[in-house]
PDB file of C-alpha atoms in Angstrom:
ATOM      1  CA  UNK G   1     -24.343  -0.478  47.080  1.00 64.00           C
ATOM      2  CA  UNK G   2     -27.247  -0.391  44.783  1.00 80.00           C
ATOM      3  CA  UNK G   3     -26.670  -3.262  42.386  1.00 82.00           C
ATOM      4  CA  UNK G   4     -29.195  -1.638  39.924  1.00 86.00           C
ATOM      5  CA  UNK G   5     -27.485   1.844  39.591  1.00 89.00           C
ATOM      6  CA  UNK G   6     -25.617   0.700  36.343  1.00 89.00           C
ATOM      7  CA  UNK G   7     -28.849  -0.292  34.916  1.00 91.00           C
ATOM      8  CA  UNK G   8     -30.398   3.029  36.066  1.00 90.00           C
ATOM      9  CA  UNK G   9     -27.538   5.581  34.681  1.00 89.00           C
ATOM     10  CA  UNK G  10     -28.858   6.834  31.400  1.00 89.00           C
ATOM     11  CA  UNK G  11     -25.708   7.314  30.522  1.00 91.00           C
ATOM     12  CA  UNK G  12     -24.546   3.706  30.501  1.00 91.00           C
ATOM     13  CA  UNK G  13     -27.150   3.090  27.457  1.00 93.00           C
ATOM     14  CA  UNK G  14     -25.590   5.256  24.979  1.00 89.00           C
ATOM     15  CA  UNK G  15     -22.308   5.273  22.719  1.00 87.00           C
ATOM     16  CA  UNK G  16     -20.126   2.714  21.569  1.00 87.00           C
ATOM     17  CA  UNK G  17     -20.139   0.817  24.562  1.00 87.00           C
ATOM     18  CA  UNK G  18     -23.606   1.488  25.950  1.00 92.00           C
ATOM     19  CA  UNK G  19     -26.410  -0.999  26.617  1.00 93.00           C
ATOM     20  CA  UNK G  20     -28.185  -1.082  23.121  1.00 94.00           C
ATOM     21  CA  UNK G  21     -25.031  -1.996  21.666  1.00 94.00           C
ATOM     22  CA  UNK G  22     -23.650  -4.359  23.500  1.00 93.00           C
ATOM     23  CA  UNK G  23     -27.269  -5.955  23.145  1.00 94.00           C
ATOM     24  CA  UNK G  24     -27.331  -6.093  19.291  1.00 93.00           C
ATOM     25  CA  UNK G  25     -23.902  -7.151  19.722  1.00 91.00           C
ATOM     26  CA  UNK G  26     -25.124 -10.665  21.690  1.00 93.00           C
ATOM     27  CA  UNK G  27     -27.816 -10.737  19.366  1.00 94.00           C
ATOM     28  CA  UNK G  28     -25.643 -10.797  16.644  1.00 93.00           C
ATOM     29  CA  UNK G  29     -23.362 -13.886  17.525  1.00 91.00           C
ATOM     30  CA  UNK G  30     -26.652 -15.980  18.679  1.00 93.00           C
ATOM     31  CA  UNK G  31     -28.475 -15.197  15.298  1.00 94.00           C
ATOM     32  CA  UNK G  32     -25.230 -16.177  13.193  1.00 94.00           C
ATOM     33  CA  UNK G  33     -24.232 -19.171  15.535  1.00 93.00           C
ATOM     34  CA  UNK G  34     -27.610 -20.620  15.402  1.00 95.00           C
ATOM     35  CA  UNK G  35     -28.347 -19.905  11.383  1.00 96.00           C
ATOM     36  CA  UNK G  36     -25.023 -21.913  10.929  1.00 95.00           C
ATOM     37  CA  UNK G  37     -25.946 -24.534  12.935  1.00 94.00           C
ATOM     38  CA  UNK G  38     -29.046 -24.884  11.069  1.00 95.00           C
ATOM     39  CA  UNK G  39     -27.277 -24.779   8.062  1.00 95.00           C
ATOM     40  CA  UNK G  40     -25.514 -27.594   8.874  1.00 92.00           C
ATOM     41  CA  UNK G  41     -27.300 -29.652  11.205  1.00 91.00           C
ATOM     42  CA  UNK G  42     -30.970 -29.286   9.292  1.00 93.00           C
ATOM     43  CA  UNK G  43     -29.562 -31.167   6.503  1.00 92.00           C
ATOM     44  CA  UNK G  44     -28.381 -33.508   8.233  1.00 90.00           C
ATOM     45  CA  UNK G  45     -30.638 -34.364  10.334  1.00 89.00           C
ATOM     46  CA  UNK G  46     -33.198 -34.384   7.238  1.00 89.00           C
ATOM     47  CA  UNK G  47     -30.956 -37.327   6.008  1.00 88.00           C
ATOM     48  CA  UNK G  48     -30.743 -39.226   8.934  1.00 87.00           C
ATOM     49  CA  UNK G  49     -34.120 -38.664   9.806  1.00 84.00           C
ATOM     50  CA  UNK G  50     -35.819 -39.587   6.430  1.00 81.00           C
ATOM     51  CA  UNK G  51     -33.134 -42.699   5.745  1.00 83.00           C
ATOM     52  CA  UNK G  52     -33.231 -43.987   8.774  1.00 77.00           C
ATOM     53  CA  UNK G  53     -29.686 -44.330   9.126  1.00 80.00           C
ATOM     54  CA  UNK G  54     -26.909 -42.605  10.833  1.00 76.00           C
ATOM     55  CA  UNK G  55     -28.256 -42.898  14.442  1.00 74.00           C
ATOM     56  CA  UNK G  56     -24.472 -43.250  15.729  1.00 77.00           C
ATOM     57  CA  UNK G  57     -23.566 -39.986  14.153  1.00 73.00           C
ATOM     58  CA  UNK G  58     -26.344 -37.757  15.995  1.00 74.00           C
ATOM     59  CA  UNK G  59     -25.533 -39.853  19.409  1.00 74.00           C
ATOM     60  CA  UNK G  60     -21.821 -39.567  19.167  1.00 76.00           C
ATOM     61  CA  UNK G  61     -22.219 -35.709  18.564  1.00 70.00           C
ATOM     62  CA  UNK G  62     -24.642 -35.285  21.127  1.00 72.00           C
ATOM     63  CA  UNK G  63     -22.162 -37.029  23.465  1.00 72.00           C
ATOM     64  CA  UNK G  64     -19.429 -34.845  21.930  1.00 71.00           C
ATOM     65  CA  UNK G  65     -21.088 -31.352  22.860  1.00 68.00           C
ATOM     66  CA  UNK G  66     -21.413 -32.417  26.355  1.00 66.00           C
ATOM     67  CA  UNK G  67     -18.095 -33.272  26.735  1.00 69.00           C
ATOM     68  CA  UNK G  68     -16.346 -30.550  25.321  1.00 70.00           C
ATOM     69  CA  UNK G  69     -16.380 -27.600  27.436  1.00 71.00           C
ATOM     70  CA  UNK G  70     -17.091 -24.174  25.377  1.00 71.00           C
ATOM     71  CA  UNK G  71     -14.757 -21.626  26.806  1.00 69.00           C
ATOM     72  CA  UNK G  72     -11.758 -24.673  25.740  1.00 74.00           C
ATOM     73  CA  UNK G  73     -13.133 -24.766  22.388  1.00 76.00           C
ATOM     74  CA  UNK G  74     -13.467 -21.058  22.188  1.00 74.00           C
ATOM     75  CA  UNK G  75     -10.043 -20.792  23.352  1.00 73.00           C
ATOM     76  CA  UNK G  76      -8.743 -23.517  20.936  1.00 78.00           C
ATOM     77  CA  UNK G  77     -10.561 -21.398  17.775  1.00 77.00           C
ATOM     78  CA  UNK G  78      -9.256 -18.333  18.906  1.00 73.00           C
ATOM     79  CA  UNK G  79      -5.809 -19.420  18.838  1.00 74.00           C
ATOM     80  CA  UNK G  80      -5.887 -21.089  15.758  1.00 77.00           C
ATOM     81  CA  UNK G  81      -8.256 -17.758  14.127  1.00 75.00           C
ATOM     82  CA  UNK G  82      -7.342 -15.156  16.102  1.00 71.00           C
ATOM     83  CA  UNK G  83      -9.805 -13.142  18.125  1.00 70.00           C
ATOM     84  CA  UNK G  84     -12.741 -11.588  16.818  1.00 73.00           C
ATOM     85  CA  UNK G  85     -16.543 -12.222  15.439  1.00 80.00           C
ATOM     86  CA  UNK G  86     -15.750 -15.043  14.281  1.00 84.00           C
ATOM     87  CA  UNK G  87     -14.499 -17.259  16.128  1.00 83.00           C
ATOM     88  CA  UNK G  88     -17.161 -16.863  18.530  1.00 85.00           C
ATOM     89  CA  UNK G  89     -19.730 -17.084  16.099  1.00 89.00           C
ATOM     90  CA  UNK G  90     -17.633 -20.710  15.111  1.00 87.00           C
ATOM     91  CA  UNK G  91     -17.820 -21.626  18.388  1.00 85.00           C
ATOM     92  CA  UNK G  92     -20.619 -20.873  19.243  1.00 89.00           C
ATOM     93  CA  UNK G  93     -22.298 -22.701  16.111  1.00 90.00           C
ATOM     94  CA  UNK G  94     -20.805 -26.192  17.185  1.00 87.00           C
ATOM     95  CA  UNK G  95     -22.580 -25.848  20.158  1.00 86.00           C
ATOM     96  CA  UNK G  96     -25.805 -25.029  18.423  1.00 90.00           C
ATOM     97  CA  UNK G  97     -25.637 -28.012  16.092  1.00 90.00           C
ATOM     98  CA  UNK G  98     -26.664 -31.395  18.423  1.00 89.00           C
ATOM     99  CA  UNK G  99     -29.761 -29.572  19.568  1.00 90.00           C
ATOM    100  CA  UNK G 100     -31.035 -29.183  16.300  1.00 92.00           C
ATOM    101  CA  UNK G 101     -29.559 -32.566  14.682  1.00 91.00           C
ATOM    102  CA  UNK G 102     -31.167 -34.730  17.343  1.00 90.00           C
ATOM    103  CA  UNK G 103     -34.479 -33.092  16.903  1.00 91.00           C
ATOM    104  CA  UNK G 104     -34.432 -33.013  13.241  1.00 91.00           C
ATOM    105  CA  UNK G 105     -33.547 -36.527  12.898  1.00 89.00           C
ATOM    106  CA  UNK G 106     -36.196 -37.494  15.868  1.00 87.00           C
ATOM    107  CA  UNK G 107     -39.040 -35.541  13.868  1.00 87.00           C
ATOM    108  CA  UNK G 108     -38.206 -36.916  10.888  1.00 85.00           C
ATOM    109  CA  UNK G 109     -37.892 -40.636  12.305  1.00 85.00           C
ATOM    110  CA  UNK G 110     -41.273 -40.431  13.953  1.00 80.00           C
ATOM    111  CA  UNK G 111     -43.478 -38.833  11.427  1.00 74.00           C
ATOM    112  CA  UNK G 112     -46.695 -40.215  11.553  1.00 71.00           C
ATOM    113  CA  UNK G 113     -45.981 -44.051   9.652  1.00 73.00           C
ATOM    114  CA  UNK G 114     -49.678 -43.637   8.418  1.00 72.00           C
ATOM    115  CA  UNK G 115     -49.103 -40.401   6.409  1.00 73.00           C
ATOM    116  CA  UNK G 116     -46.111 -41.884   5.047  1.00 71.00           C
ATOM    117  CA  UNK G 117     -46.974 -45.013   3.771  1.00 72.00           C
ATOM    118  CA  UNK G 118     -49.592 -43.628   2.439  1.00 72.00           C
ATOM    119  CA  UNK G 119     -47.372 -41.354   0.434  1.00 72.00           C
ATOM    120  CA  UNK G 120     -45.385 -44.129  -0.847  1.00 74.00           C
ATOM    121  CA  UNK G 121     -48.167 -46.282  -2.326  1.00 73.00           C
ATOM    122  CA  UNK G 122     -49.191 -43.171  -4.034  1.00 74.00           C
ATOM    123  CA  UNK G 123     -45.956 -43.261  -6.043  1.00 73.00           C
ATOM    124  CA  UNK G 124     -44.115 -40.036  -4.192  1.00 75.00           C
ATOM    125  CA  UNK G 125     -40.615 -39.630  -4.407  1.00 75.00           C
ATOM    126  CA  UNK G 126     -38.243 -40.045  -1.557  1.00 73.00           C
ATOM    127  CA  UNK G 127     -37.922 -35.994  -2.272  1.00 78.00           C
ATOM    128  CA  UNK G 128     -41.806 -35.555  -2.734  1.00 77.00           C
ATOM    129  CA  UNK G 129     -42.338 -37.841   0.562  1.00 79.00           C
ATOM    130  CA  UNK G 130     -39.598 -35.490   2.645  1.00 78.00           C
ATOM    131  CA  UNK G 131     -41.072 -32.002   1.420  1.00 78.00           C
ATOM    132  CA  UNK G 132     -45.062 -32.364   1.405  1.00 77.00           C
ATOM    133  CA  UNK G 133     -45.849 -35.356   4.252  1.00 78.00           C
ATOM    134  CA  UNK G 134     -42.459 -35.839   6.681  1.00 80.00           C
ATOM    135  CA  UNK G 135     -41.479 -31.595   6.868  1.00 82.00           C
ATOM    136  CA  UNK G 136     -45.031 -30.753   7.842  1.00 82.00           C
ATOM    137  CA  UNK G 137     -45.106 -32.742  10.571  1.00 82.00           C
ATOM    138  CA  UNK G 138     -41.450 -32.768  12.096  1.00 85.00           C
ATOM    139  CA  UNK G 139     -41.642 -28.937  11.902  1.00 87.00           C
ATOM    140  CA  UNK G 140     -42.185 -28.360  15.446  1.00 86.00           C
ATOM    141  CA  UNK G 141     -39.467 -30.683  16.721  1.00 89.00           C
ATOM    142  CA  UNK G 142     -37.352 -29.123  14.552  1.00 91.00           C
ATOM    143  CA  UNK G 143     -38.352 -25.314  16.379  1.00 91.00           C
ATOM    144  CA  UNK G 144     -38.074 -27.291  19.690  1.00 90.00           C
ATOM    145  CA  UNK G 145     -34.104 -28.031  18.570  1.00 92.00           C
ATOM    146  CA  UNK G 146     -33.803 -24.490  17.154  1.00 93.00           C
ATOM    147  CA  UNK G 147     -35.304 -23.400  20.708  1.00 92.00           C
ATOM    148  CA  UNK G 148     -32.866 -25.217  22.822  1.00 92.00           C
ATOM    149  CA  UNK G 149     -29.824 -24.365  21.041  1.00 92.00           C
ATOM    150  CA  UNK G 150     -30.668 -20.209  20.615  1.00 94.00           C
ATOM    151  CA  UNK G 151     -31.109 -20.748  24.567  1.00 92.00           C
ATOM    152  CA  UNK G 152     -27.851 -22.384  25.165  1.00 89.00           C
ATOM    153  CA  UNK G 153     -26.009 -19.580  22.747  1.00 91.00           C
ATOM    154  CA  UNK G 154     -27.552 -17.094  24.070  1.00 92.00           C
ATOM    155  CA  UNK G 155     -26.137 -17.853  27.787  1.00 88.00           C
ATOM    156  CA  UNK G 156     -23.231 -18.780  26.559  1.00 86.00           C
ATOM    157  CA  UNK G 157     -22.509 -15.647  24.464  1.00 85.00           C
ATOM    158  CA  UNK G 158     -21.467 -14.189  27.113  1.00 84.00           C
ATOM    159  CA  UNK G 159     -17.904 -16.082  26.754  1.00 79.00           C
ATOM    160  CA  UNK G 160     -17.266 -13.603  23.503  1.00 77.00           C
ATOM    161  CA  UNK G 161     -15.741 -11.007  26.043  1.00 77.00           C
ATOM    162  CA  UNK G 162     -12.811 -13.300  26.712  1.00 74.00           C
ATOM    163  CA  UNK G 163     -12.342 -13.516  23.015  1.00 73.00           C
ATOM    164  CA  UNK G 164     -11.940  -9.509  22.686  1.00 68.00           C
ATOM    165  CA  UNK G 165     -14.776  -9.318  21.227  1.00 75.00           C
ATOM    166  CA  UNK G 166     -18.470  -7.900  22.471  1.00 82.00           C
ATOM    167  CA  UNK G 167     -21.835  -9.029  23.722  1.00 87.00           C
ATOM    168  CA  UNK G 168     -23.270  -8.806  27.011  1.00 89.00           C
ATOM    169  CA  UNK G 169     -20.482 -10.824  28.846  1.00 87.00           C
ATOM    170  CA  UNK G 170     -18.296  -7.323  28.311  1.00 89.00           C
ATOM    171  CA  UNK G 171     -19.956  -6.127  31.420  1.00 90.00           C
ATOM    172  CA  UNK G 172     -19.455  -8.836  33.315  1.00 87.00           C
ATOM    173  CA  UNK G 173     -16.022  -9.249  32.232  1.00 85.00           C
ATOM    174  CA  UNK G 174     -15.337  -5.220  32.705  1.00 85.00           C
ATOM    175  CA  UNK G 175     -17.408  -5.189  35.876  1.00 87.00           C
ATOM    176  CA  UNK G 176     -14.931  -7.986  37.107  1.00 84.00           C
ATOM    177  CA  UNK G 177     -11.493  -6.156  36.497  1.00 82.00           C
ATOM    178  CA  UNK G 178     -13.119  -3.018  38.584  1.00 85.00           C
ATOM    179  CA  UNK G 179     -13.193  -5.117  41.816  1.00 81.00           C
ATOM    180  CA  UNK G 180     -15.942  -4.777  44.330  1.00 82.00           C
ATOM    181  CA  UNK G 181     -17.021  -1.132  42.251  1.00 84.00           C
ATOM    182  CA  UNK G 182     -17.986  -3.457  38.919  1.00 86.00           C
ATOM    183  CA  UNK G 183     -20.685  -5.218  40.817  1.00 91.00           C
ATOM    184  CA  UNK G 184     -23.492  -3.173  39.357  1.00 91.00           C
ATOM    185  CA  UNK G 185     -21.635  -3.514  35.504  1.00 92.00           C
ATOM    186  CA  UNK G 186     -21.604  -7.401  36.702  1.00 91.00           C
ATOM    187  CA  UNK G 187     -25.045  -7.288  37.516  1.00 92.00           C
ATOM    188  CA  UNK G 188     -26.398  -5.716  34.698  1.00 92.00           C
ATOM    189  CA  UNK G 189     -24.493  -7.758  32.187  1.00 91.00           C
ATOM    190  CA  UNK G 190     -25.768 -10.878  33.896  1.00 91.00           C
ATOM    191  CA  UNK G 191     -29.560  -9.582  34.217  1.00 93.00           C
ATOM    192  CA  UNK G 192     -29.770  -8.208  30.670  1.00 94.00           C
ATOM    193  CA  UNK G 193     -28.855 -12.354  29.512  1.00 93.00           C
ATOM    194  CA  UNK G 194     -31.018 -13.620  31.232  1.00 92.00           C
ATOM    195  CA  UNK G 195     -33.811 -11.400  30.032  1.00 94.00           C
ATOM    196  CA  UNK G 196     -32.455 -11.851  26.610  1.00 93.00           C
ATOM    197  CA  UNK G 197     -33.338 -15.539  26.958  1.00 92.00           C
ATOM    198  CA  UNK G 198     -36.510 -15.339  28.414  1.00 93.00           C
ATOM    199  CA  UNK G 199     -37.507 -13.224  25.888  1.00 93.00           C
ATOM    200  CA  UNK G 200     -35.963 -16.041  23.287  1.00 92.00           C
ATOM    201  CA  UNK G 201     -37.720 -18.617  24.960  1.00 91.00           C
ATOM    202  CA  UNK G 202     -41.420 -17.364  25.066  1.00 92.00           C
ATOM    203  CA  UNK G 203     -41.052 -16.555  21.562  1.00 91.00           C
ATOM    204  CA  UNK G 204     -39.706 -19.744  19.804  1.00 89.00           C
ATOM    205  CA  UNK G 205     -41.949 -21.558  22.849  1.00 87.00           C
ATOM    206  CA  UNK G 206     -45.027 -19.924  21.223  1.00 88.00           C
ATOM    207  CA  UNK G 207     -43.682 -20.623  17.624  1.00 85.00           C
ATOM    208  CA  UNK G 208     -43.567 -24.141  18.462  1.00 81.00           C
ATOM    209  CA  UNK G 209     -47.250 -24.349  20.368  1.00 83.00           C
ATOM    210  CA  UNK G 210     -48.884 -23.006  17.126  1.00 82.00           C
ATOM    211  CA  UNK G 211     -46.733 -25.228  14.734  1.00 77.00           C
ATOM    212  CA  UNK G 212     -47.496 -28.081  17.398  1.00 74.00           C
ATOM    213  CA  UNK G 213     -51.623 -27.267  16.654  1.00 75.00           C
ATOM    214  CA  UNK G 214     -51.243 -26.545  13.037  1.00 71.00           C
ATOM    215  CA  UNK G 215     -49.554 -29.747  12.340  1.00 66.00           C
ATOM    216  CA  UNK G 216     -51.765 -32.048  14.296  1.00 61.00           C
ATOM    217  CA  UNK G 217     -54.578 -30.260  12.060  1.00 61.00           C
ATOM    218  CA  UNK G 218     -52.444 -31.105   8.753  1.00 54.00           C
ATOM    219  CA  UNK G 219     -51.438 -34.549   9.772  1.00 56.00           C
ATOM    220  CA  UNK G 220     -55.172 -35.756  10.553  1.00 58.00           C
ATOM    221  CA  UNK G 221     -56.549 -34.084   7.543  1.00 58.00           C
ATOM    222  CA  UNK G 222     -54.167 -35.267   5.092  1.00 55.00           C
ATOM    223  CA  UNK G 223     -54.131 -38.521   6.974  1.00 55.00           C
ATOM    224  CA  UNK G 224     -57.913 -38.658   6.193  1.00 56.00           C
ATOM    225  CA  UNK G 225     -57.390 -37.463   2.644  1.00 54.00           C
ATOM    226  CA  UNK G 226     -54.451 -39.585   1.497  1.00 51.00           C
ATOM    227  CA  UNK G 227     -56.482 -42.876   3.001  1.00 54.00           C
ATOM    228  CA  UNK G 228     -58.818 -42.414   0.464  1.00 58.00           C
ATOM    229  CA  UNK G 229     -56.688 -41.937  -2.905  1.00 50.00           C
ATOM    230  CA  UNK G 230     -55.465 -45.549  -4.278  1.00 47.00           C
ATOM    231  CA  UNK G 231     -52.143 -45.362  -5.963  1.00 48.00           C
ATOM    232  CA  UNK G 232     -52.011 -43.544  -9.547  1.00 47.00           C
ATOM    233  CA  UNK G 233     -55.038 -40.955  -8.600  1.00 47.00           C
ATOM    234  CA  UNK G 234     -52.645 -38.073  -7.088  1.00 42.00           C
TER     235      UNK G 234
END
């Protein structure tokens, strides 16, 4: 049996259930599970990050996604939503959310004490200090969380076929129910992921390396710049 003859059939790439769609499909659900996670967890972890406080909330939810196991929580949404986009996308999104808390809150909580102390003796606000000396430099971090949780969706997606819905994991789910005949279908399904996050992964991975040089550029220069204002001359 030729495991890549799935892959190989033209055929298989076109229509309603073809390749392409079934890719934009996956893409879908990891875009909108990982922009709502943002949404929520960016803020957050902004808060927690800047004040200080709150350390037990991002540990006990970074505890909390470990422990829960996502095909129970899909299955628990689903049958209290019904299937569909969704609930997969919810799902999927709670996931996504400790990743980029803990990361938000770490780059936030060790932003470079020079920079901001120097920020506060030149009279910034605690709004002034997050936007123009603390974001600069927790921006990679904050890619790094966004990095690990599109990752984690991404393989996970694949957990939207059980929920009637579509995405890669419809091949491997399909390919299943055909017996030892769906092992191509299998294959593909499970190849085309894990290409899917490479590709993720190399491109948020090279987002972060030039953030990671940019920002060590910003945070010496304005480092060097701020030590040499007193307060009331910015």
């Amino acid at each position: 049996m030729n495991v890549f003859s799935f892959l190989l059939d033209a055929e298989n790439w076109a229509g309603p259930s073809g390749i392409w769609v079934r890719i934009g499909q996956h893409v879908f659900y990891s875009v909108a599970s990982v922009l709502l996670a943002a949404l929520v967890a960016i803020p957050l972890g902004v808060l927690i990050g800047h004040t200080r406080r709150g350390d037990a909330v991002v540990s006990g939810l970074s505890n909390a996604a470990r422990a829960v196991p996502t095909l129970g929580l899909l299955v628990l949404v689903v049958t209290l939503m019904g299937s569909g986009y969704l609930p997969v996308v919810l799902a999927l999104a709670v996931l996504a959310v400790p990743p980029v808390l803990v990361n938000t809150a770490a780059g936030f909580r060790g932003a470079d004490p020079g920079a901001v102390h120097a920020g506060r003796a030149l009279g910034m606000t605690g709004w002034q200090l997050v936007r123009q000396v603390e974001l600069p430099l927790a921006v990679p971090l904050v890619v790094s969380g966004l990095r690990s949780a599109s990752l984690q969706v991404v393989a996970t997606a694949t957990v939207a076929a059980l929920a009637a819905a579509g995405g890669l994991g419809r091949f491997v789910v399909d390919g299943q129910n055909l017996g030892p005949g769906g092992y191509p279908q299998m294959f593909a399904g499970a190849v085309l992921v894990a290409l899917l996050a490479v590709l993720v992964d190399l491109g948020l991975g090279g987002l972060g390396w030039a953030l990671q040089r940019r920002t060590g550029r910003i945070s010496r220069e304005d480092r060097d710049h701020l030590a040499t204002l007193q307060p009331g001359t910015a």
